Coordinates of C-alpha atoms in Angstrom, one line a residue:
X42 CA 99.5 90.4 -78.3
X43 CA 99.0 89.7 -74.5
X44 CA 95.7 90.4 -72.4
X45 CA 97.1 93.6 -71.4
X46 CA 97.4 94.9 -75.0
X47 CA 93.6 93.9 -75.6
X48 CA 92.4 95.7 -72.5
X49 CA 94.7 98.8 -73.6
X50 CA 93.1 98.8 -77.1
X51 CA 89.4 98.3 -75.7
X52 CA 90.1 101.1 -73.2
X53 CA 91.2 103.4 -76.3
X54 CA 88.4 102.5 -78.3
X55 CA 86.0 103.3 -75.3
X56 CA 87.5 106.8 -75.0
X57 CA 87.4 107.4 -78.8
X58 CA 83.7 106.4 -78.9
X59 CA 82.9 108.8 -75.7
X60 CA 84.8 111.6 -77.4
X61 CA 82.6 111.1 -80.5
X62 CA 79.4 110.8 -78.6
X63 CA 80.2 113.7 -76.3
X64 CA 80.3 116.3 -78.9
X65 CA 78.3 119.5 -77.9
X66 CA 75.0 119.4 -79.7
X67 CA 74.8 122.2 -82.3
X68 CA 71.8 124.4 -81.6
X69 CA 69.1 124.8 -84.4
X70 CA 69.1 128.1 -85.5
X71 CA 66.0 129.9 -86.6
X72 CA 65.9 129.9 -90.4
X73 CA 67.0 132.7 -92.5
X74 CA 65.1 134.1 -95.3
X75 CA 66.3 133.4 -98.8
X76 CA 67.0 137.2 -99.4
X77 CA 69.0 137.3 -96.2
X78 CA 71.2 134.4 -97.3
X79 CA 71.8 136.0 -100.6
X80 CA 72.3 139.5 -98.9
X81 CA 75.0 137.8 -96.8
X82 CA 76.6 136.4 -99.8
X83 CA 77.0 139.5 -101.3
X84 CA 78.3 141.2 -98.3
X85 CA 80.8 138.5 -98.0
X86 CA 81.9 139.0 -101.6
X87 CA 82.2 142.9 -101.1
X88 CA 84.4 142.2 -98.1
X89 CA 86.7 140.0 -100.1
X90 CA 86.6 142.5 -103.0
X91 CA 88.5 145.1 -100.7
X92 CA 92.3 145.4 -101.3
X93 CA 93.6 144.5 -97.8
X94 CA 90.9 142.3 -96.4
X95 CA 89.8 143.4 -92.7
X96 CA 90.4 140.3 -90.7
X97 CA 87.8 141.7 -88.0
X98 CA 85.1 142.0 -90.8
X99 CA 86.0 138.3 -91.9
X100 CA 85.7 137.0 -88.3
X101 CA 82.3 138.6 -88.1
X102 CA 81.0 137.2 -91.3
X103 CA 82.5 134.1 -90.4
X104 CA 80.2 134.1 -87.4
X105 CA 77.2 134.8 -89.4
X106 CA 77.8 132.0 -91.7
X107 CA 78.4 129.2 -89.2
X108 CA 75.2 130.4 -87.5
X109 CA 73.2 129.4 -90.9
X110 CA 72.0 126.1 -91.1
X111 CA 68.5 126.6 -92.3
X112 CA 67.1 128.8 -95.2
X113 CA 63.1 129.7 -95.4
X114 CA 62.5 129.6 -99.1
X115 CA 60.0 131.9 -100.7
X116 CA 57.5 128.9 -101.2
X117 CA 57.5 128.1 -97.5
X118 CA 60.0 125.0 -97.9
X119 CA 63.0 125.0 -95.7
X120 CA 66.4 124.3 -97.1
X121 CA 69.2 122.7 -94.9
X122 CA 72.7 124.5 -95.7
X123 CA 75.9 124.0 -94.1
X124 CA 78.0 127.5 -93.8
X125 CA 80.7 126.0 -91.9
X126 CA 83.1 125.6 -95.1
X127 CA 82.6 129.5 -95.7
X128 CA 83.3 130.3 -92.1
X129 CA 86.5 128.3 -92.2
X130 CA 87.6 129.8 -95.5
X131 CA 87.0 133.1 -94.0
X132 CA 89.1 132.5 -91.0
X133 CA 91.8 130.6 -92.5
X134 CA 95.0 132.7 -93.6
X135 CA 95.9 130.4 -96.3
X136 CA 92.7 131.1 -98.2
X137 CA 93.0 132.4 -101.6
X138 CA 90.3 135.2 -101.2
X139 CA 90.4 136.0 -104.9
X140 CA 89.4 132.5 -105.9
X141 CA 86.6 132.4 -102.8
X142 CA 85.3 136.0 -104.1
X143 CA 85.0 134.4 -107.5
X144 CA 83.2 131.4 -106.2
X145 CA 80.8 133.6 -104.3
X146 CA 80.5 135.7 -107.4
X147 CA 79.4 132.5 -109.4
X148 CA 76.8 131.7 -106.7
X149 CA 75.2 135.2 -106.9
X150 CA 75.1 135.2 -110.7
X151 CA 73.5 131.6 -110.5
X152 CA 70.9 133.1 -108.1
X153 CA 70.2 135.9 -110.2
X154 CA 69.7 133.9 -113.4
X155 CA 67.4 131.6 -111.7
X156 CA 65.2 134.4 -110.2
X157 CA 65.3 136.6 -113.2
X158 CA 63.4 134.2 -115.4
X159 CA 66.2 133.2 -117.6
X160 CA 65.8 129.5 -116.2
X161 CA 62.2 129.5 -117.1
X162 CA 63.0 130.7 -120.5
X163 CA 65.5 128.3 -121.0
X164 CA 63.5 125.6 -119.7
X165 CA 60.5 126.6 -122.2
X166 CA 63.1 126.5 -125.1
X167 CA 64.3 123.2 -124.0
X168 CA 60.7 121.8 -123.8
X169 CA 60.3 123.1 -127.5
X170 CA 63.3 121.6 -128.7
X171 CA 62.8 118.1 -127.0
X172 CA 59.1 118.1 -128.4
X173 CA 60.6 117.6 -132.1
X174 CA 59.9 114.4 -133.7
X175 CA 63.7 113.6 -133.9
X176 CA 63.6 113.3 -130.0
X177 CA 60.4 111.1 -129.9
X178 CA 61.5 107.5 -130.1
X179 CA 59.1 104.7 -129.9
X180 CA 59.9 101.8 -127.6
X181 CA 61.6 99.0 -129.5
X182 CA 61.2 95.3 -128.9
X183 CA 64.5 93.6 -128.1
X184 CA 66.3 92.0 -130.9
X185 CA 67.2 88.2 -131.0
X186 CA 70.6 89.0 -129.5
X187 CA 69.1 91.0 -126.7
X188 CA 66.4 88.4 -126.0
X189 CA 69.2 85.7 -125.6
X190 CA 71.2 87.9 -123.5
X191 CA 68.1 88.5 -121.1
X192 CA 67.2 84.8 -121.2
X193 CA 70.9 84.0 -120.1
X194 CA 71.0 86.6 -117.4
X195 CA 67.7 85.6 -116.1
X196 CA 68.7 82.0 -115.9
X197 CA 71.8 83.0 -114.0
X198 CA 70.1 85.0 -111.5
X199 CA 67.7 82.2 -110.8
X200 CA 70.8 79.7 -110.4
X201 CA 72.4 82.1 -108.1
X202 CA 69.3 82.8 -106.2
X203 CA 69.0 79.0 -105.7
X204 CA 72.6 78.5 -104.7
X205 CA 72.6 81.6 -102.3
X206 CA 69.1 81.4 -100.6
X207 CA 67.2 83.8 -102.8
X208 CA 69.3 86.9 -101.6
X209 CA 71.4 87.1 -104.7
X210 CA 70.8 89.4 -107.6
X211 CA 73.1 89.7 -110.3
X212 CA 73.5 93.2 -111.9
X213 CA 75.6 92.8 -114.8
X214 CA 76.1 94.2 -118.2
X215 CA 77.4 93.3 -121.7
X216 CA 80.9 92.8 -120.7
X217 CA 80.1 89.9 -118.3
X218 CA 77.8 88.4 -120.7
X219 CA 80.3 88.7 -123.6
X220 CA 83.0 86.9 -121.1
X221 CA 80.6 84.1 -119.9
X222 CA 78.8 83.0 -123.2
X223 CA 82.1 81.9 -125.0
X224 CA 82.9 80.0 -121.8
X225 CA 79.7 78.2 -121.5
X226 CA 79.9 77.3 -125.3
X227 CA 83.2 75.8 -125.2

């Protein structure tokens, strides 16, 4: 490549960097309440359930979804969200609206399950099951083979740390051990 080509490539790189850095900053909207978020989800699902979808209504909903980037939860916490994917799907004529409606319905069902107390009942049931003695395992001492494997891996880590100035850390499993031990024994 000649010097003109390098200059041209550098200029293109500078233009690309400027374009990436010069994007308009997105305004931070006020958070919506959790209830308002789920209400918008239900409204969107209802709009998609109409036989011929109304493009004007979908565009209005898309605008509302793209404006949501923060949810104020009931416990005071804030959750960052991105409604841009829904906004894009609502304005894209290629979108399968029936599938999108099913996805929104699934999200709504999940929210209902979490807020209805079913999740708490399930968690209590899971806690009861896991407290059974069959799930309580005592920590076991490693057997001879496991101790040899640990000794070998620690030695290999120390060797690599010496060779590479202490910055090396070997994270390997049983496969590498099985491959290296026979090689070292031969």
